[in-house]
Amino acid sequence: MTLGENLQRLRKEKGLSQEDVARALFVSRQTISKWETDKAEPGVDNLKALADLYEVTLDQLTGRARTGTDSKESHEQTPSDQYRTMALIRLAVWLAVAAAGQLHGGEPFQVLAFAGTLGSAAVFLSLWFRSIYVWGGILCGEGLSILASAICTICAEQLASGMISVGLAAMLGIWVKYLTSQSVRQLFYEK
């Protein structure tokens, strides 16, 4: 199916005339006719406007969208799904460390696991809602997070035992994780 045929089909599905589409895009009816007969092609801005008007993606508008059974790639996880999976695995590992620490009664284990679990939960939630991370950023953040957790553990051992040291370690871990994620996002994602 050509772009023009696809544009015509989508317009008719929405019950719009060429004149209606022309008014919405601030072009002439003849321009819409040329697009639909493949005598001309809309520019990028008009393609975006058409996609919004017809409530479809640009791939669907241009006929490049794949169905779920078209290719092997459609069964692969997207990067955001992979990051969420990695964050869930990380959370499970930290919970296992916490359980092992509880069994052996070691406070450093508990402090490290508590800070790591909260940091992992924060990463998972941020990935779940934003999904804006890259592998390099995640690995960099992971390394700094583990370093911060280790520092928190040493600090907690030096402070009085109890929930104050655990709370302090957890808050410091979350704070470092937040700063790390902000700087990583600027380094690896934003231009």
Short mmCIF file of N, CA and C in Angstrom, two decimals:
data_model
loop_
_atom_site.label_atom_id
_atom_site.label_comp_id
_atom_site.label_asym_id
_atom_site.label_seq_id
_atom_site.Cartn_x
_atom_site.Cartn_y
_atom_site.Cartn_z
N MET A 1 0.85 -1.18 0.00
CA MET A 1 0.00 0.00 0.00
C MET A 1 0.90 1.24 0.00
N THR A 2 0.61 2.18 -0.89
CA THR A 2 1.41 3.40 -0.98
C THR A 2 1.02 4.37 0.12
N LEU A 3 1.84 5.39 0.30
CA LEU A 3 1.55 6.41 1.30
C LEU A 3 0.22 7.09 0.98
N GLY A 4 0.00 7.41 -0.28
CA GLY A 4 -1.24 8.07 -0.68
C GLY A 4 -2.46 7.22 -0.38
N GLU A 5 -2.39 5.93 -0.71
CA GLU A 5 -3.51 5.03 -0.43
C GLU A 5 -3.78 4.94 1.07
N ASN A 6 -2.69 4.91 1.83
CA ASN A 6 -2.83 4.84 3.29
C ASN A 6 -3.46 6.11 3.84
N LEU A 7 -3.04 7.27 3.33
CA LEU A 7 -3.63 8.54 3.77
C LEU A 7 -5.12 8.59 3.45
N GLN A 8 -5.48 8.15 2.26
CA GLN A 8 -6.88 8.15 1.86
C GLN A 8 -7.71 7.20 2.74
N ARG A 9 -7.16 6.02 3.00
CA ARG A 9 -7.87 5.04 3.83
C ARG A 9 -8.10 5.57 5.25
N LEU A 10 -7.06 6.17 5.83
CA LEU A 10 -7.18 6.70 7.19
C LEU A 10 -8.17 7.86 7.25
N ARG A 11 -8.14 8.71 6.22
CA ARG A 11 -9.08 9.84 6.19
C ARG A 11 -10.51 9.34 6.14
N LYS A 12 -10.76 8.35 5.29
CA LYS A 12 -12.12 7.81 5.16
C LYS A 12 -12.55 7.09 6.43
N GLU A 13 -11.62 6.39 7.10
CA GLU A 13 -11.95 5.72 8.36
C GLU A 13 -12.39 6.72 9.42
N LYS A 14 -11.83 7.91 9.38
CA LYS A 14 -12.20 8.96 10.33
C LYS A 14 -13.45 9.72 9.89
N GLY A 15 -13.92 9.44 8.68
CA GLY A 15 -15.12 10.11 8.17
C GLY A 15 -14.89 11.57 7.82
N LEU A 16 -13.68 11.89 7.38
CA LEU A 16 -13.34 13.27 7.04
C LEU A 16 -13.27 13.43 5.52
N SER A 17 -13.57 14.64 5.08
CA SER A 17 -13.41 14.96 3.66
C SER A 17 -12.01 15.54 3.45
N GLN A 18 -11.60 15.63 2.19
CA GLN A 18 -10.31 16.25 1.90
C GLN A 18 -10.30 17.70 2.38
N GLU A 19 -11.44 18.35 2.26
CA GLU A 19 -11.56 19.74 2.71
C GLU A 19 -11.36 19.85 4.22
N ASP A 20 -11.93 18.90 4.98
CA ASP A 20 -11.76 18.90 6.44
C ASP A 20 -10.29 18.76 6.83
N VAL A 21 -9.61 17.84 6.17
CA VAL A 21 -8.19 17.62 6.46
C VAL A 21 -7.37 18.84 6.06
N ALA A 22 -7.70 19.43 4.91
CA ALA A 22 -6.99 20.62 4.43
C ALA A 22 -7.11 21.77 5.43
N ARG A 23 -8.32 21.97 5.96
CA ARG A 23 -8.53 23.03 6.95
C ARG A 23 -7.73 22.76 8.23
N ALA A 24 -7.70 21.51 8.65
CA ALA A 24 -6.99 21.16 9.88
C ALA A 24 -5.48 21.37 9.75
N LEU A 25 -4.96 21.17 8.53
CA LEU A 25 -3.51 21.29 8.31
C LEU A 25 -3.10 22.62 7.68
N PHE A 26 -4.08 23.48 7.41
CA PHE A 26 -3.82 24.79 6.80
C PHE A 26 -3.15 24.65 5.43
N VAL A 27 -3.67 23.73 4.63
CA VAL A 27 -3.21 23.56 3.25
C VAL A 27 -4.46 23.54 2.36
N SER A 28 -4.25 23.50 1.05
CA SER A 28 -5.39 23.47 0.14
C SER A 28 -5.92 22.04 -0.03
N ARG A 29 -7.15 21.94 -0.50
CA ARG A 29 -7.75 20.64 -0.75
C ARG A 29 -6.98 19.93 -1.86
N GLN A 30 -6.47 20.70 -2.82
CA GLN A 30 -5.70 20.12 -3.92
C GLN A 30 -4.41 19.46 -3.40
N THR A 31 -3.83 20.05 -2.37
CA THR A 31 -2.62 19.46 -1.78
C THR A 31 -2.93 18.09 -1.19
N ILE A 32 -4.06 18.00 -0.48
CA ILE A 32 -4.48 16.71 0.09
C ILE A 32 -4.70 15.70 -1.03
N SER A 33 -5.33 16.15 -2.11
CA SER A 33 -5.58 15.27 -3.26
C SER A 33 -4.27 14.76 -3.86
N LYS A 34 -3.28 15.65 -3.98
CA LYS A 34 -1.97 15.25 -4.53
C LYS A 34 -1.29 14.22 -3.63
N TRP A 35 -1.42 14.41 -2.31
CA TRP A 35 -0.82 13.45 -1.38
C TRP A 35 -1.48 12.09 -1.52
N GLU A 36 -2.80 12.09 -1.64
CA GLU A 36 -3.54 10.82 -1.69
C GLU A 36 -3.39 10.10 -3.03
N THR A 37 -3.02 10.82 -4.07
CA THR A 37 -2.80 10.19 -5.38
C THR A 37 -1.31 9.98 -5.67
N ASP A 38 -0.48 10.19 -4.67
CA ASP A 38 0.97 10.00 -4.75
C ASP A 38 1.64 10.90 -5.79
N LYS A 39 1.04 12.07 -6.07
CA LYS A 39 1.66 13.03 -6.97
C LYS A 39 2.60 13.96 -6.21
N ALA A 40 2.44 13.98 -4.89
CA ALA A 40 3.31 14.76 -4.01
C ALA A 40 3.32 14.07 -2.65
N GLU A 41 4.31 14.40 -1.84
CA GLU A 41 4.39 13.82 -0.50
C GLU A 41 4.39 14.93 0.53
N PRO A 42 3.70 14.70 1.64
CA PRO A 42 3.71 15.71 2.70
C PRO A 42 5.08 15.79 3.36
N GLY A 43 5.40 16.98 3.86
CA GLY A 43 6.65 17.16 4.59
C GLY A 43 6.55 16.54 5.98
N VAL A 44 7.65 16.59 6.70
CA VAL A 44 7.71 15.98 8.03
C VAL A 44 6.69 16.59 8.98
N ASP A 45 6.57 17.92 8.97
CA ASP A 45 5.61 18.58 9.86
C ASP A 45 4.19 18.16 9.54
N ASN A 46 3.88 18.08 8.25
CA ASN A 46 2.53 17.66 7.85
C ASN A 46 2.28 16.19 8.17
N LEU A 47 3.31 15.35 8.06
CA LEU A 47 3.15 13.94 8.43
C LEU A 47 2.82 13.81 9.91
N LYS A 48 3.52 14.60 10.74
CA LYS A 48 3.23 14.58 12.18
C LYS A 48 1.81 15.05 12.45
N ALA A 49 1.40 16.13 11.77
CA ALA A 49 0.05 16.65 11.95
C ALA A 49 -1.00 15.64 11.50
N LEU A 50 -0.74 14.96 10.38
CA LEU A 50 -1.66 13.93 9.90
C LEU A 50 -1.76 12.76 10.89
N ALA A 51 -0.62 12.36 11.43
CA ALA A 51 -0.62 11.26 12.41
C ALA A 51 -1.45 11.65 13.63
N ASP A 52 -1.29 12.89 14.08
CA ASP A 52 -2.10 13.37 15.21
C ASP A 52 -3.58 13.41 14.86
N LEU A 53 -3.88 13.91 13.68
CA LEU A 53 -5.27 14.04 13.24
C LEU A 53 -5.95 12.67 13.13
N TYR A 54 -5.22 11.70 12.58
CA TYR A 54 -5.79 10.36 12.39
C TYR A 54 -5.59 9.46 13.60
N GLU A 55 -4.89 9.98 14.61
CA GLU A 55 -4.63 9.26 15.86
C GLU A 55 -3.90 7.93 15.61
N VAL A 56 -2.81 8.02 14.85
CA VAL A 56 -1.97 6.86 14.56
C VAL A 56 -0.51 7.28 14.74
N THR A 57 0.38 6.30 14.76
CA THR A 57 1.81 6.61 14.81
C THR A 57 2.30 6.96 13.41
N LEU A 58 3.49 7.53 13.33
CA LEU A 58 4.07 7.84 12.02
C LEU A 58 4.31 6.56 11.22
N ASP A 59 4.71 5.49 11.89
CA ASP A 59 4.90 4.21 11.18
C ASP A 59 3.59 3.69 10.61
N GLN A 60 2.52 3.82 11.36
CA GLN A 60 1.22 3.38 10.85
C GLN A 60 0.77 4.28 9.70
N LEU A 61 1.05 5.56 9.83
CA LEU A 61 0.65 6.51 8.79
C LEU A 61 1.37 6.22 7.47
N THR A 62 2.66 5.94 7.57
CA THR A 62 3.44 5.71 6.35
C THR A 62 3.38 4.26 5.87
N GLY A 63 2.71 3.40 6.63
CA GLY A 63 2.57 2.01 6.23
C GLY A 63 3.77 1.15 6.57
N ARG A 64 4.61 1.64 7.48
CA ARG A 64 5.82 0.89 7.86
C ARG A 64 5.63 0.10 9.14
N ALA A 65 4.48 0.18 9.76
CA ALA A 65 4.25 -0.54 11.02
C ALA A 65 4.20 -2.03 10.76
N ARG A 66 4.79 -2.79 11.68
CA ARG A 66 4.79 -4.25 11.57
C ARG A 66 3.74 -4.82 12.50
N THR A 67 3.17 -5.92 12.09
CA THR A 67 2.22 -6.60 12.96
C THR A 67 3.00 -7.48 13.92
N GLY A 68 2.33 -7.99 14.94
CA GLY A 68 2.99 -8.79 15.96
C GLY A 68 3.59 -10.08 15.45
N THR A 69 3.14 -10.60 14.32
CA THR A 69 3.66 -11.87 13.82
C THR A 69 4.55 -11.70 12.60
N ASP A 70 4.82 -10.46 12.20
CA ASP A 70 5.60 -10.23 10.99
C ASP A 70 7.05 -10.67 11.11
N SER A 71 7.64 -10.44 12.27
CA SER A 71 9.07 -10.72 12.36
C SER A 71 9.44 -11.27 13.71
N LYS A 72 10.65 -11.79 13.74
CA LYS A 72 11.20 -12.32 14.97
C LYS A 72 11.43 -11.19 15.98
N GLU A 73 11.78 -10.00 15.47
CA GLU A 73 12.10 -8.87 16.32
C GLU A 73 10.92 -8.44 17.18
N SER A 74 9.71 -8.69 16.73
CA SER A 74 8.55 -8.24 17.48
C SER A 74 8.43 -8.97 18.81
N HIS A 75 9.11 -10.13 18.94
CA HIS A 75 9.05 -10.89 20.18
C HIS A 75 10.15 -10.51 21.15
N GLU A 76 11.12 -9.72 20.69
CA GLU A 76 12.22 -9.30 21.55
C GLU A 76 11.75 -8.20 22.48
N GLN A 77 12.41 -8.12 23.63
CA GLN A 77 12.07 -7.07 24.58
C GLN A 77 12.61 -5.74 24.08
N THR A 78 11.87 -4.68 24.36
CA THR A 78 12.36 -3.34 24.05
C THR A 78 13.40 -2.97 25.10
N PRO A 79 14.24 -1.97 24.84
CA PRO A 79 15.22 -1.57 25.84
C PRO A 79 14.59 -1.22 27.19
N SER A 80 13.46 -0.53 27.18
CA SER A 80 12.84 -0.17 28.46
C SER A 80 12.39 -1.41 29.22
N ASP A 81 11.91 -2.45 28.50
CA ASP A 81 11.54 -3.70 29.16
C ASP A 81 12.77 -4.38 29.74
N GLN A 82 13.88 -4.33 29.02
CA GLN A 82 15.12 -4.93 29.51
C GLN A 82 15.59 -4.22 30.77
N TYR A 83 15.50 -2.88 30.80
CA TYR A 83 15.93 -2.13 31.97
C TYR A 83 15.05 -2.46 33.17
N ARG A 84 13.75 -2.56 32.94
CA ARG A 84 12.84 -2.91 34.04
C ARG A 84 13.16 -4.29 34.57
N THR A 85 13.42 -5.23 33.67
CA THR A 85 13.77 -6.58 34.09
C THR A 85 15.06 -6.56 34.90
N MET A 86 16.05 -5.79 34.42
CA MET A 86 17.31 -5.70 35.14
C MET A 86 17.10 -5.09 36.52
N ALA A 87 16.26 -4.07 36.62
CA ALA A 87 15.99 -3.44 37.91
C ALA A 87 15.29 -4.42 38.85
N LEU A 88 14.38 -5.23 38.33
CA LEU A 88 13.70 -6.23 39.16
C LEU A 88 14.69 -7.29 39.65
N ILE A 89 15.60 -7.71 38.79
CA ILE A 89 16.61 -8.69 39.19
C ILE A 89 17.50 -8.10 40.27
N ARG A 90 17.88 -6.85 40.09
CA ARG A 90 18.72 -6.17 41.08
C ARG A 90 18.00 -6.09 42.42
N LEU A 91 16.73 -5.76 42.39
CA LEU A 91 15.94 -5.69 43.61
C LEU A 91 15.89 -7.05 44.30
N ALA A 92 15.71 -8.11 43.52
CA ALA A 92 15.66 -9.47 44.09
C ALA A 92 17.01 -9.84 44.72
N VAL A 93 18.11 -9.46 44.08
CA VAL A 93 19.44 -9.76 44.63
C VAL A 93 19.63 -9.05 45.97
N TRP A 94 19.25 -7.78 46.04
CA TRP A 94 19.40 -7.05 47.29
C TRP A 94 18.52 -7.63 48.39
N LEU A 95 17.33 -8.08 48.03
CA LEU A 95 16.47 -8.72 49.03
C LEU A 95 17.09 -10.03 49.52
N ALA A 96 17.74 -10.77 48.62
CA ALA A 96 18.43 -12.00 49.02
C ALA A 96 19.59 -11.68 49.95
N VAL A 97 20.33 -10.60 49.67
CA VAL A 97 21.42 -10.19 50.55
C VAL A 97 20.87 -9.82 51.93
N ALA A 98 19.73 -9.14 51.95
CA ALA A 98 19.11 -8.77 53.22
C ALA A 98 18.71 -10.01 54.00
N ALA A 99 18.14 -11.00 53.32
CA ALA A 99 17.74 -12.24 53.99
C ALA A 99 18.97 -12.98 54.53
N ALA A 100 20.04 -13.04 53.74
CA ALA A 100 21.26 -13.70 54.21
C ALA A 100 21.84 -12.97 55.41
N GLY A 101 21.81 -11.66 55.38
CA GLY A 101 22.30 -10.87 56.52
C GLY A 101 21.47 -11.11 57.76
N GLN A 102 20.18 -11.25 57.58
CA GLN A 102 19.29 -11.51 58.71
C GLN A 102 19.59 -12.88 59.32
N LEU A 103 19.84 -13.87 58.47
CA LEU A 103 20.14 -15.22 58.95
C LEU A 103 21.45 -15.26 59.73
N HIS A 104 22.43 -14.50 59.27
CA HIS A 104 23.74 -14.51 59.93
C HIS A 104 23.87 -13.43 60.99
N GLY A 105 22.86 -12.59 61.12
CA GLY A 105 22.85 -11.58 62.18
C GLY A 105 23.89 -10.49 62.03
N GLY A 106 24.38 -10.26 60.84
CA GLY A 106 25.40 -9.24 60.64
C GLY A 106 24.80 -7.89 60.30
N GLU A 107 25.07 -6.88 61.14
CA GLU A 107 24.53 -5.54 60.88
C GLU A 107 25.04 -4.94 59.58
N PRO A 108 26.33 -5.07 59.23
CA PRO A 108 26.77 -4.49 57.95
C PRO A 108 26.01 -5.05 56.76
N PHE A 109 25.72 -6.36 56.80
CA PHE A 109 24.90 -6.97 55.76
C PHE A 109 23.54 -6.28 55.68
N GLN A 110 22.92 -6.08 56.84
CA GLN A 110 21.58 -5.51 56.87
C GLN A 110 21.58 -4.08 56.35
N VAL A 111 22.57 -3.30 56.76
CA VAL A 111 22.64 -1.90 56.33
C VAL A 111 22.85 -1.82 54.82
N LEU A 112 23.79 -2.62 54.32
CA LEU A 112 24.08 -2.63 52.89
C LEU A 112 22.86 -3.07 52.10
N ALA A 113 22.22 -4.12 52.56
CA ALA A 113 21.04 -4.64 51.86
C ALA A 113 19.89 -3.65 51.91
N PHE A 114 19.70 -2.99 53.05
CA PHE A 114 18.61 -2.03 53.18
C PHE A 114 18.81 -0.87 52.21
N ALA A 115 20.02 -0.32 52.19
CA ALA A 115 20.31 0.79 51.27
C ALA A 115 20.19 0.34 49.82
N GLY A 116 20.71 -0.84 49.53
CA GLY A 116 20.63 -1.35 48.16
C GLY A 116 19.21 -1.63 47.71
N THR A 117 18.39 -2.17 48.61
CA THR A 117 17.00 -2.46 48.27
C THR A 117 16.23 -1.18 47.99
N LEU A 118 16.41 -0.18 48.83
CA LEU A 118 15.72 1.09 48.59
C LEU A 118 16.21 1.74 47.29
N GLY A 119 17.52 1.70 47.06
CA GLY A 119 18.04 2.24 45.80
C GLY A 119 17.51 1.50 44.60
N SER A 120 17.44 0.17 44.70
CA SER A 120 16.91 -0.64 43.60
C SER A 120 15.45 -0.34 43.34
N ALA A 121 14.69 -0.19 44.41
CA ALA A 121 13.27 0.14 44.25
C ALA A 121 13.11 1.50 43.57
N ALA A 122 13.96 2.46 43.95
CA ALA A 122 13.89 3.78 43.33
C ALA A 122 14.23 3.70 41.84
N VAL A 123 15.25 2.90 41.50
CA VAL A 123 15.61 2.73 40.09
C VAL A 123 14.48 2.07 39.32
N PHE A 124 13.90 1.02 39.91
CA PHE A 124 12.81 0.31 39.23
C PHE A 124 11.64 1.26 38.96
N LEU A 125 11.26 2.05 39.97
CA LEU A 125 10.14 2.97 39.78
C LEU A 125 10.46 4.03 38.73
N SER A 126 11.68 4.55 38.76
CA SER A 126 12.03 5.58 37.76
C SER A 126 12.04 4.98 36.36
N LEU A 127 12.51 3.73 36.23
CA LEU A 127 12.49 3.07 34.93
C LEU A 127 11.08 2.76 34.49
N TRP A 128 10.25 2.38 35.44
CA TRP A 128 8.87 2.03 35.11
C TRP A 128 8.14 3.24 34.55
N PHE A 129 8.36 4.41 35.15
CA PHE A 129 7.60 5.58 34.73
C PHE A 129 8.28 6.38 33.63
N ARG A 130 9.60 6.38 33.56
CA ARG A 130 10.27 7.22 32.57
C ARG A 130 10.87 6.42 31.42
N SER A 131 11.50 5.33 31.73
CA SER A 131 12.15 4.48 30.72
C SER A 131 13.16 5.26 29.87
N ILE A 132 13.92 6.16 30.51
CA ILE A 132 14.89 6.96 29.77
C ILE A 132 16.28 6.71 30.34
N TYR A 133 16.85 5.57 30.04
CA TYR A 133 18.19 5.25 30.48
C TYR A 133 18.92 4.52 29.37
N VAL A 134 20.22 4.56 29.43
CA VAL A 134 21.03 3.81 28.46
C VAL A 134 21.91 2.86 29.24
N TRP A 135 22.42 1.82 28.57
CA TRP A 135 23.23 0.82 29.28
C TRP A 135 24.42 1.44 29.98
N GLY A 136 25.14 2.32 29.33
CA GLY A 136 26.29 2.94 29.97
C GLY A 136 25.90 3.70 31.21
N GLY A 137 24.78 4.40 31.14
CA GLY A 137 24.30 5.15 32.29
C GLY A 137 23.91 4.25 33.44
N ILE A 138 23.25 3.16 33.12
CA ILE A 138 22.84 2.23 34.17
C ILE A 138 24.05 1.60 34.83
N LEU A 139 25.02 1.18 34.03
CA LEU A 139 26.21 0.55 34.60
C LEU A 139 27.00 1.54 35.44
N CYS A 140 27.12 2.77 34.98
CA CYS A 140 27.81 3.80 35.75
C CYS A 140 27.08 4.05 37.06
N GLY A 141 25.77 4.19 36.98
CA GLY A 141 24.96 4.41 38.18
C GLY A 141 25.04 3.24 39.13
N GLU A 142 25.07 2.03 38.58
CA GLU A 142 25.16 0.81 39.39
C GLU A 142 26.46 0.79 40.18
N GLY A 143 27.56 1.10 39.49
CA GLY A 143 28.85 1.10 40.16
C GLY A 143 28.91 2.14 41.27
N LEU A 144 28.43 3.35 41.01
CA LEU A 144 28.42 4.39 42.03
C LEU A 144 27.48 4.04 43.17
N SER A 145 26.37 3.38 42.85
CA SER A 145 25.42 2.99 43.89
C SER A 145 26.04 1.97 44.84
N ILE A 146 26.75 0.98 44.30
CA ILE A 146 27.40 -0.02 45.15
C ILE A 146 28.48 0.63 46.01
N LEU A 147 29.25 1.55 45.41
CA LEU A 147 30.27 2.27 46.17
C LEU A 147 29.63 3.06 47.30
N ALA A 148 28.53 3.76 46.99
CA ALA A 148 27.84 4.54 48.02
C ALA A 148 27.31 3.63 49.12
N SER A 149 26.78 2.47 48.74
CA SER A 149 26.26 1.54 49.74
C SER A 149 27.38 1.04 50.65
N ALA A 150 28.55 0.77 50.07
CA ALA A 150 29.68 0.32 50.89
C ALA A 150 30.12 1.41 51.85
N ILE A 151 30.18 2.65 51.38
CA ILE A 151 30.54 3.77 52.25
C ILE A 151 29.51 3.92 53.35
N CYS A 152 28.23 3.78 53.01
CA CYS A 152 27.16 3.87 54.00
C CYS A 152 27.31 2.78 55.06
N THR A 153 27.71 1.60 54.65
CA THR A 153 27.90 0.50 55.58
C THR A 153 29.01 0.81 56.57
N ILE A 154 30.12 1.31 56.07
CA ILE A 154 31.25 1.66 56.94
C ILE A 154 30.84 2.76 57.91
N CYS A 155 30.14 3.78 57.40
CA CYS A 155 29.67 4.87 58.26
C CYS A 155 28.71 4.35 59.33
N ALA A 156 27.83 3.45 58.94
CA ALA A 156 26.85 2.92 59.88
C ALA A 156 27.53 2.12 60.99
N GLU A 157 28.61 1.42 60.66
CA GLU A 157 29.34 0.67 61.68
C GLU A 157 29.97 1.62 62.69
N GLN A 158 30.40 2.77 62.23
CA GLN A 158 31.06 3.73 63.11
C GLN A 158 30.06 4.47 63.99
N LEU A 159 28.84 4.63 63.51
CA LEU A 159 27.82 5.33 64.28
C LEU A 159 27.20 4.38 65.29
N ALA A 160 26.38 4.93 66.13
CA ALA A 160 25.68 4.09 67.10
C ALA A 160 24.79 3.11 66.35
N SER A 161 24.70 1.89 66.87
CA SER A 161 23.87 0.89 66.19
C SER A 161 22.41 1.24 66.39
N GLY A 162 21.57 0.70 65.53
CA GLY A 162 20.14 0.94 65.63
C GLY A 162 19.58 1.49 64.34
N MET A 163 18.33 1.87 64.37
CA MET A 163 17.64 2.33 63.18
C MET A 163 18.18 3.66 62.66
N ILE A 164 18.78 4.46 63.52
CA ILE A 164 19.31 5.74 63.05
C ILE A 164 20.40 5.49 62.02
N SER A 165 21.31 4.55 62.31
CA SER A 165 22.39 4.28 61.36
C SER A 165 21.86 3.66 60.07
N VAL A 166 20.88 2.77 60.19
CA VAL A 166 20.29 2.16 59.00
C VAL A 166 19.57 3.21 58.18
N GLY A 167 18.80 4.06 58.85
CA GLY A 167 18.07 5.13 58.15
C GLY A 167 19.02 6.09 57.47
N LEU A 168 20.10 6.46 58.17
CA LEU A 168 21.09 7.37 57.60
C LEU A 168 21.74 6.74 56.37
N ALA A 169 22.10 5.48 56.48
CA ALA A 169 22.72 4.79 55.35
C ALA A 169 21.76 4.72 54.16
N ALA A 170 20.51 4.42 54.44
CA ALA A 170 19.53 4.32 53.36
C ALA A 170 19.31 5.67 52.69
N MET A 171 19.18 6.73 53.48
CA MET A 171 18.96 8.06 52.92
C MET A 171 20.17 8.50 52.09
N LEU A 172 21.36 8.24 52.59
CA LEU A 172 22.56 8.60 51.85
C LEU A 172 22.63 7.81 50.54
N GLY A 173 22.29 6.54 50.59
CA GLY A 173 22.28 5.72 49.38
C GLY A 173 21.30 6.24 48.34
N ILE A 174 20.10 6.60 48.79
CA ILE A 174 19.08 7.13 47.87
C ILE A 174 19.53 8.47 47.30
N TRP A 175 20.11 9.32 48.15
CA TRP A 175 20.56 10.63 47.70
C TRP A 175 21.66 10.49 46.64
N VAL A 176 22.63 9.61 46.89
CA VAL A 176 23.70 9.39 45.92
C VAL A 176 23.13 8.81 44.64
N LYS A 177 22.18 7.88 44.77
CA LYS A 177 21.55 7.27 43.59
C LYS A 177 20.84 8.34 42.76
N TYR A 178 20.13 9.25 43.42
CA TYR A 178 19.43 10.32 42.71
C TYR A 178 20.42 11.21 41.97
N LEU A 179 21.48 11.64 42.66
CA LEU A 179 22.48 12.49 42.02
C LEU A 179 23.14 11.76 40.86
N THR A 180 23.41 10.49 41.05
CA THR A 180 24.02 9.70 40.00
C THR A 180 23.12 9.62 38.78
N SER A 181 21.84 9.34 39.02
CA SER A 181 20.93 9.19 37.88
C SER A 181 20.77 10.51 37.14
N GLN A 182 20.77 11.64 37.87
CA GLN A 182 20.65 12.94 37.22
C GLN A 182 21.89 13.23 36.36
N SER A 183 23.08 13.00 36.91
CA SER A 183 24.29 13.29 36.14
C SER A 183 24.46 12.31 34.99
N VAL A 184 24.08 11.05 35.20
CA VAL A 184 24.17 10.05 34.13
C VAL A 184 23.23 10.41 33.00
N ARG A 185 22.03 10.84 33.34
CA ARG A 185 21.06 11.22 32.32
C ARG A 185 21.61 12.38 31.49
N GLN A 186 22.26 13.34 32.15
CA GLN A 186 22.82 14.47 31.41
C GLN A 186 23.99 14.03 30.53
N LEU A 187 24.82 13.13 31.05
CA LEU A 187 25.99 12.68 30.28
C LEU A 187 25.62 11.82 29.09
N PHE A 188 24.69 10.87 29.31
CA PHE A 188 24.44 9.85 28.30
C PHE A 188 23.19 10.08 27.47
N TYR A 189 22.26 10.88 27.95
CA TYR A 189 20.99 10.99 27.23
C TYR A 189 20.76 12.36 26.65
N GLU A 190 20.83 13.40 27.49
CA GLU A 190 20.52 14.75 27.01
C GLU A 190 21.69 15.29 26.20
N LYS A 191 21.34 16.04 25.18
CA LYS A 191 22.39 16.61 24.32
C LYS A 191 22.48 18.10 24.57
#
